[in-house]
Coordinates of C-alpha atoms in Angstrom, one line a residue:
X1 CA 185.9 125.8 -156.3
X2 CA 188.6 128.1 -154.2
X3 CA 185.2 129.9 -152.8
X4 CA 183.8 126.7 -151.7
X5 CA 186.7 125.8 -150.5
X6 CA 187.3 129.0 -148.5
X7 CA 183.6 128.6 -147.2
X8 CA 184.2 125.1 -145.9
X9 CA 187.1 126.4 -144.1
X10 CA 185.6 129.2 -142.8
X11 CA 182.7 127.4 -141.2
X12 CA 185.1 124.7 -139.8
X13 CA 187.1 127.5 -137.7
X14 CA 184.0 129.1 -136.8
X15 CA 182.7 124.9 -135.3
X16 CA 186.0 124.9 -133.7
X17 CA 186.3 128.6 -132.3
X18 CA 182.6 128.1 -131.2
X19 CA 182.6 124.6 -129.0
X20 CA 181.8 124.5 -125.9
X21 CA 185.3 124.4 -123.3
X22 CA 186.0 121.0 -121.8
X23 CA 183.0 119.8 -119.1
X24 CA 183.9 119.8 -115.5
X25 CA 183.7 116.5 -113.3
X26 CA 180.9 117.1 -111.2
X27 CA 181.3 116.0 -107.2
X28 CA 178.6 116.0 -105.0
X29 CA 180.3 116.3 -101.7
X30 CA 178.5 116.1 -97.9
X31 CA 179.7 117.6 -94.8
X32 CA 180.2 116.2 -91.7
X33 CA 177.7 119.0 -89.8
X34 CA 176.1 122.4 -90.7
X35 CA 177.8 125.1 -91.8
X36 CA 181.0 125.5 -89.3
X37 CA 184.5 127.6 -88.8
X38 CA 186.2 123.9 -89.3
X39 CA 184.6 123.2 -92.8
X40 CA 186.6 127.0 -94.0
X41 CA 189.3 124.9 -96.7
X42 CA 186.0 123.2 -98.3
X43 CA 184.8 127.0 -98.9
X44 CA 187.9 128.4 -99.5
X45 CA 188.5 125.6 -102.2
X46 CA 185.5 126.4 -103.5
X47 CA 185.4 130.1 -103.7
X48 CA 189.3 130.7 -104.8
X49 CA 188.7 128.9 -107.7
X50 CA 191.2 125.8 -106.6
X51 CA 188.4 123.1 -107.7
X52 CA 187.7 124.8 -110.8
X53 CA 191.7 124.8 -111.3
X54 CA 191.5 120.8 -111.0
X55 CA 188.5 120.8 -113.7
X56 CA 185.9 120.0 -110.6
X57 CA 182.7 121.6 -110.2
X58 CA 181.9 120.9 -106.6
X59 CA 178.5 121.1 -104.7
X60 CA 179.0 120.9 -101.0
X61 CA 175.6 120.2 -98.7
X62 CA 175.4 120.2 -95.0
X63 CA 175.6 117.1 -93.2
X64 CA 173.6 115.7 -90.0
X65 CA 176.8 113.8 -88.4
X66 CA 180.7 112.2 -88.8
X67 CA 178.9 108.7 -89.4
X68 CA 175.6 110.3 -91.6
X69 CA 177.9 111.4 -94.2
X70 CA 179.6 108.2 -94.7
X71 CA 176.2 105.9 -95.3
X72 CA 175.6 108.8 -97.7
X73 CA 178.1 108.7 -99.9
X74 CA 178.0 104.6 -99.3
X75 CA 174.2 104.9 -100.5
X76 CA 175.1 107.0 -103.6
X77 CA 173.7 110.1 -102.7
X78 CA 177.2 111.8 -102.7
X79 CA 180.3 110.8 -104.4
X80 CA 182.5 112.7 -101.7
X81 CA 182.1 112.7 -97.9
X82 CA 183.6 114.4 -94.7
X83 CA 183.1 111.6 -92.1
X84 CA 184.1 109.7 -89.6
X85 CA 186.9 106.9 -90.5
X86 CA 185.3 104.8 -87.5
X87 CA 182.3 104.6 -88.7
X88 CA 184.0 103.8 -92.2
X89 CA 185.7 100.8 -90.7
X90 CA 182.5 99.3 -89.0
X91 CA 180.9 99.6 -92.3
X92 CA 183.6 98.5 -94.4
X93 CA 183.9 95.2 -92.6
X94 CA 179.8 94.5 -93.0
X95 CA 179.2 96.2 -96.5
X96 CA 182.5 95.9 -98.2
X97 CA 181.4 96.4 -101.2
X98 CA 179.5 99.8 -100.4
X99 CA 182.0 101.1 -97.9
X100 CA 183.2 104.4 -99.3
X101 CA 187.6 105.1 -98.8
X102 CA 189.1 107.8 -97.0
X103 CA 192.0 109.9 -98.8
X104 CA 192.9 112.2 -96.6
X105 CA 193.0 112.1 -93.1
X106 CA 192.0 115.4 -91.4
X107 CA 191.0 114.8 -88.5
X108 CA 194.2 112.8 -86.9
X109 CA 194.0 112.8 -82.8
X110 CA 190.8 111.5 -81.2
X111 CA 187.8 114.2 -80.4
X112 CA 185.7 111.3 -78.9
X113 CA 184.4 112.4 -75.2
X114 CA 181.7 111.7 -72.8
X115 CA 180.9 115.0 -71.0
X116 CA 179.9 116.1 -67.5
X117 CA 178.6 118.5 -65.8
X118 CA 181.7 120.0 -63.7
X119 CA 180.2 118.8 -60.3
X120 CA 179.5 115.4 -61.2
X121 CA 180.4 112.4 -59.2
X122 CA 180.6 110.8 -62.7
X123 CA 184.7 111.0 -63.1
X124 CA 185.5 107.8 -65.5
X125 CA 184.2 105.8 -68.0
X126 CA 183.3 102.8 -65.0
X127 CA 181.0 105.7 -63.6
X128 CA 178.8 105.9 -66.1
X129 CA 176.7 102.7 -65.5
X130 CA 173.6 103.1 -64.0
X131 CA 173.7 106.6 -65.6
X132 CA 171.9 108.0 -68.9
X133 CA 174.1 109.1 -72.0
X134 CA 172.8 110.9 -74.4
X135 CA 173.5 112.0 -78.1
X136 CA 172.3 112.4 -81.4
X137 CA 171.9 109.4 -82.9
X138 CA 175.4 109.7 -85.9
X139 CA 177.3 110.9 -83.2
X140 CA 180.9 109.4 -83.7
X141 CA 181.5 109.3 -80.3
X142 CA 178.1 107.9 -79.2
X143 CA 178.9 104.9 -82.1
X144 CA 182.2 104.5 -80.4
X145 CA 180.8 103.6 -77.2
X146 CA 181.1 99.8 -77.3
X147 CA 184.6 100.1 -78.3
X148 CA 185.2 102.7 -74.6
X149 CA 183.5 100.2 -72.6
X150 CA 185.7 97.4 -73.1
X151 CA 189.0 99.0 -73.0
X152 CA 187.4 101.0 -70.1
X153 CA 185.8 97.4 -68.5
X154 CA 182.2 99.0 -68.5
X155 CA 179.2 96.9 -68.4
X156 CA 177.8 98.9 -71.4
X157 CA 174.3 96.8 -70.7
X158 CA 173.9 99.4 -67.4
X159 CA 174.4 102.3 -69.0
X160 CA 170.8 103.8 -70.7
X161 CA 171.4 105.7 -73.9
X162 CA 169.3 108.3 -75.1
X163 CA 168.7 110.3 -78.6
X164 CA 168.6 113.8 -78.6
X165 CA 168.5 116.6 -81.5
X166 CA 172.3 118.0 -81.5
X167 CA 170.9 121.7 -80.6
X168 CA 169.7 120.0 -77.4
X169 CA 172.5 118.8 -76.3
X170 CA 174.1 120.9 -74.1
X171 CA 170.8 122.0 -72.5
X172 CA 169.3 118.6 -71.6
X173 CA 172.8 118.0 -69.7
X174 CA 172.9 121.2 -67.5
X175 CA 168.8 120.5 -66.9
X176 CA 169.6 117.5 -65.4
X177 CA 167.8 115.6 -68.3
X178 CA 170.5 113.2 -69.0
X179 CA 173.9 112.5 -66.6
X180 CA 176.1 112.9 -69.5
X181 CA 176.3 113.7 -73.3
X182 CA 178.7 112.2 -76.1
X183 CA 180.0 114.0 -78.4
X184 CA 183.6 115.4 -80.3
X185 CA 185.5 117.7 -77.6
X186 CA 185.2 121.1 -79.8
X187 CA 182.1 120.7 -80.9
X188 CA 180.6 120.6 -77.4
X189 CA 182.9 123.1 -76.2
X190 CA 181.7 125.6 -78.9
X191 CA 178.3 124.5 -79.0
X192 CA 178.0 125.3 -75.4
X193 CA 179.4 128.8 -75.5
X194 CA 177.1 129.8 -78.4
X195 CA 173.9 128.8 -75.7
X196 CA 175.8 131.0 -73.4
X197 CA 176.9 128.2 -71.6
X198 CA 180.9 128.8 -69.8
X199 CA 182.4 125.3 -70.7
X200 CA 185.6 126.1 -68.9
X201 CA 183.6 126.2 -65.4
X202 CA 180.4 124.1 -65.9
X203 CA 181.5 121.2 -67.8
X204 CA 184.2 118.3 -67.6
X205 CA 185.3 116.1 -70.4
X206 CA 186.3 112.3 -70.2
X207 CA 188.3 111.7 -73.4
X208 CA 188.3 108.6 -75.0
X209 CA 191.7 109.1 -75.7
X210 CA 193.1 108.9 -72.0
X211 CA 191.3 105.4 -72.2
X212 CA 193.7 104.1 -75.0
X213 CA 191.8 104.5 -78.0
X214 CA 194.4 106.4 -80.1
X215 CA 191.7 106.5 -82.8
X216 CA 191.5 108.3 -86.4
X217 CA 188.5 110.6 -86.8
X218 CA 187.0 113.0 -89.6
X219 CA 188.7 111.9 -93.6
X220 CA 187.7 112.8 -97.1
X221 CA 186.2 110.1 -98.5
X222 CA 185.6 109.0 -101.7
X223 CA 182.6 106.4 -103.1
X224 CA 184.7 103.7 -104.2
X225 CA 183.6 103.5 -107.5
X226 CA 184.1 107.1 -108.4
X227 CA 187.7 107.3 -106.9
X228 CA 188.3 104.1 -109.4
X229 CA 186.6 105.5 -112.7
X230 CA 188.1 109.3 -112.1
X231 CA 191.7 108.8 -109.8
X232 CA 192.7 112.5 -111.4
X233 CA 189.5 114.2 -110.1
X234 CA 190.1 112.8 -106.8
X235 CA 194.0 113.9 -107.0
X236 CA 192.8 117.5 -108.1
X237 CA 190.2 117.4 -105.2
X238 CA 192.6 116.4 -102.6
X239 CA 195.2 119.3 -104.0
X240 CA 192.7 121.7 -103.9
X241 CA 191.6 121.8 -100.3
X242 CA 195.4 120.7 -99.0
X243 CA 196.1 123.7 -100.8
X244 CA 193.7 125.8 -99.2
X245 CA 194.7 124.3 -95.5
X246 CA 197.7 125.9 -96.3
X247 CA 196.1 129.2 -97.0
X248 CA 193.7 129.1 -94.2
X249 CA 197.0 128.4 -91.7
X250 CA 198.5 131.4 -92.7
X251 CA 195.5 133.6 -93.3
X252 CA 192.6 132.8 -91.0
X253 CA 190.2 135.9 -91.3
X254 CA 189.7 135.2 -94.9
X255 CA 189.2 131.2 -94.0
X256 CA 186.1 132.8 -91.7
X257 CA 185.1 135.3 -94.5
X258 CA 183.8 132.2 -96.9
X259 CA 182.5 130.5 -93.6
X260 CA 180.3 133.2 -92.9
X261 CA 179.5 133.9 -96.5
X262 CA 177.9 130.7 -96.2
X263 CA 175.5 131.2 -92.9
X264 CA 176.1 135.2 -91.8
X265 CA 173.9 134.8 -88.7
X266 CA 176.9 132.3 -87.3
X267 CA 178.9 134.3 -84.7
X268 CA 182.1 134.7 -86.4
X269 CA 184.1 135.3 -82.8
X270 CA 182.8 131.8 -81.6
X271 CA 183.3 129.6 -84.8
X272 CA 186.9 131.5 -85.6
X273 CA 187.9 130.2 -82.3
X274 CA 186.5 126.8 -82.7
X275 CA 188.4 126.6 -86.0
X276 CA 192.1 127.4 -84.3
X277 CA 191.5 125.0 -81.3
X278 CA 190.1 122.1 -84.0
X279 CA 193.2 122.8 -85.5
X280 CA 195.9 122.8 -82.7
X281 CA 194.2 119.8 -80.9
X282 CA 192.0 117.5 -83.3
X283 CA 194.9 118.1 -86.1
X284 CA 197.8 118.2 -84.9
X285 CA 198.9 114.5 -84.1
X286 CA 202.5 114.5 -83.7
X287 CA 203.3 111.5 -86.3
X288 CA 202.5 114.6 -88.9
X289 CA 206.3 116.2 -88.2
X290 CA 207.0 112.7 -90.2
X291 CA 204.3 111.8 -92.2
X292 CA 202.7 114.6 -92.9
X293 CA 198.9 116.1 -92.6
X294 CA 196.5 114.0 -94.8
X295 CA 198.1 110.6 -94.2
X296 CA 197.8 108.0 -91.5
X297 CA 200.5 105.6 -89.8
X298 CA 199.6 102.3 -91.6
X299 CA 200.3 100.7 -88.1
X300 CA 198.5 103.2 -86.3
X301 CA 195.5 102.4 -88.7
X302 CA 195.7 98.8 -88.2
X303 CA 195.3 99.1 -84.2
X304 CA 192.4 101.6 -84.8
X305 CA 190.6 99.1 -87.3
X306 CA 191.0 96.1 -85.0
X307 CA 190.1 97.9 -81.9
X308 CA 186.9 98.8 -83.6
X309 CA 185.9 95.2 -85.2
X310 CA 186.7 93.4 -81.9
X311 CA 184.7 96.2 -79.6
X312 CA 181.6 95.8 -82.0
X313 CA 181.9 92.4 -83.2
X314 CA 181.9 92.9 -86.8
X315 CA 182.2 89.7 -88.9
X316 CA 185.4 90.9 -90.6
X317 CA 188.6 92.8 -90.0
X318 CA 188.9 95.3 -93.0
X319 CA 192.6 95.4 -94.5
X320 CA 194.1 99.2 -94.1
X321 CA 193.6 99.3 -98.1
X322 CA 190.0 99.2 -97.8
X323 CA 189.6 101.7 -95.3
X324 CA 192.6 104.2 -96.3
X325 CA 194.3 105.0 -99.9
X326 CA 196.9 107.2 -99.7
X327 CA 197.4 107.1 -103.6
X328 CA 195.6 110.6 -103.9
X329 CA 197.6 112.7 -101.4
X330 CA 199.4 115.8 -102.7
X331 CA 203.7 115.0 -102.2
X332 CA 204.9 115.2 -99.2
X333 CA 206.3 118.6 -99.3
X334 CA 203.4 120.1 -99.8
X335 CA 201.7 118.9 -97.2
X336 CA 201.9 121.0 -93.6
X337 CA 204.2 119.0 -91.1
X338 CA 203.1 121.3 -87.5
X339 CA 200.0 123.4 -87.1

């Protein structure tokens, strides 16, 4: 009996000793665009270990646009998203029930622009009719253009818009093809550059933000439903890459190491500098000093989301609860206050 006994026990530990460790939550997460020197926390998160830490096993994909990725992760196809809040809001007010949340706010003073080339008579917003705009069609700023033309009084039904593949952007504009491009202020910047294009002496930006749209752009967001049924994976998510902003502030050459461990053929000069300047002007809102990186200014928020339903009219005003949940964010301290 004391050898069976010993037996039983024996095989017990060896059950116990053998299972397999606890399973990871599994997220699915889209970018806002291909692979990019602004997207470095995401990798960094990823290859430090900091998602594993939470008990997350991310996949991170490419995106085609700040609006794509949120009618992605709305449609199921991702349970995370880096998108556009705007876009967010329009849908959130139409599709309530399949309008994903944002969690933290990265993206926190308006990249929206309408862009020029440098000797153009166009020189505001109320120049623009009569003219053709062009941009790929989940451009944010190209979705924001109803909302422009009527704090900017422009007769939006004279102004032709065109699509155009992103890579063509900046090359349709300085042939002429279109009078002006939409897009986010760094992205054309950089994008321009890397065609060998000088931004800083052939092109001109008219920032929606000069126009009074003090808009909220790029968030994490979260499918609805997944941020319900798993709040601590979204809490661990939301530690992980705050904690890895912090490291890429302090150490940006290993922020572009896992950027161009993802696509080497990117030219590390061009997408290092297009990281610092997203940083230091698509970042660094001053109501961070008091609220911190990641959160929003619930009134803020409230102007953004009724500035967008009245310029598109949606059939709804979303509530700031449905668009933002601040639940998730890491404490306040650890949080960066000035970049």
């Amino acid at each position: 009996m004391r050898t069976l006994l010993t037996a039983l026990l024996t095989s017990a530990s060896l059950v116990v000793l053998s299972a397999p460790a606890q399973a990871q939550t599994k997220i699915k997460m889209v970018l806002n665009w291909k692979y990019q020197g602004p997207q470095a926390w995401f990798f960094m998160a990823q290859d430090k270990g900091y998602f594993k830490e939470e008990g997350l096993d991310v996949e991170i994909d490419q995106g085609e646009g700040s609006s794509a990725s949120i009618t992605k992760v709305a449609a199921g196809a991702y349970q995370a998203g880096f998108g556009d809040i705007n876009a967010l809001i329009n849908l959130a007010a139409t599709r309530p029930a399949e309008a994903p949340v944002g969690v933290y706010m990265v993206y926190n003073t308006p990249p929206f622009t309408v862009v020029v080339k440098k000797d153009s008579p166009i020189k505001t917003p109320k120049d623009l009719e009569g003219k053709t705009v062009g941009g790929p069609a989940n451009d944010g700023a190209l979705r924001l253009f109803p909302a422009l033309a009527k704090v900017a009084k422009i007769d939006a039904s004279k102004v032709n818009i065109t699509h155009m593949a992103p890579n063509l952007r900046e090359q349709m504009l300085l042939r002429g093809q279109v009078d002006a491009i939409f897009g986010f202020t760094n992205t054309v910047y950089f994008s321009a550059k890397l065609v060998g294009i000088d931004p800083a002496k052939e092109l001109r930006f008219i920032n929606y933000a000069d126009y009074g749209m003090d808009l909220y752009s790029n968030a994490i967001v979260f499918s609805r439903s997944f941020a319900r049924d798993n709040p601590k994976a979204v809490t661990g998510f939301i530690k992980a890459v705050n904690r890895a902003i912090n490291d890429t502030l302090t150490n940006t050459e290993a922020a572009m190491d896992t950027v161009m461990k993802r696509e080497p053929l990117l030219k590390r000069e061009v997408e290092k500098e297009r990281l610092l300047a997203t940083i230091k002007e698509e970042m660094n809102h001053p109501e961070i000093a008091r609220i911190g990186l990641g959160d929003v200014d619930p009134e803020r928020l409230k102007r953004a989301i009724s500035m967008v339903v009245d310029a598109n009219s949606l059939p709804r005003t979303p509530s700031n609860a449905e668009v933002f949940d601040r639940s998730f964010l890491p404490p306040r301290t650890e949080r960066a206050s000035k970049l």
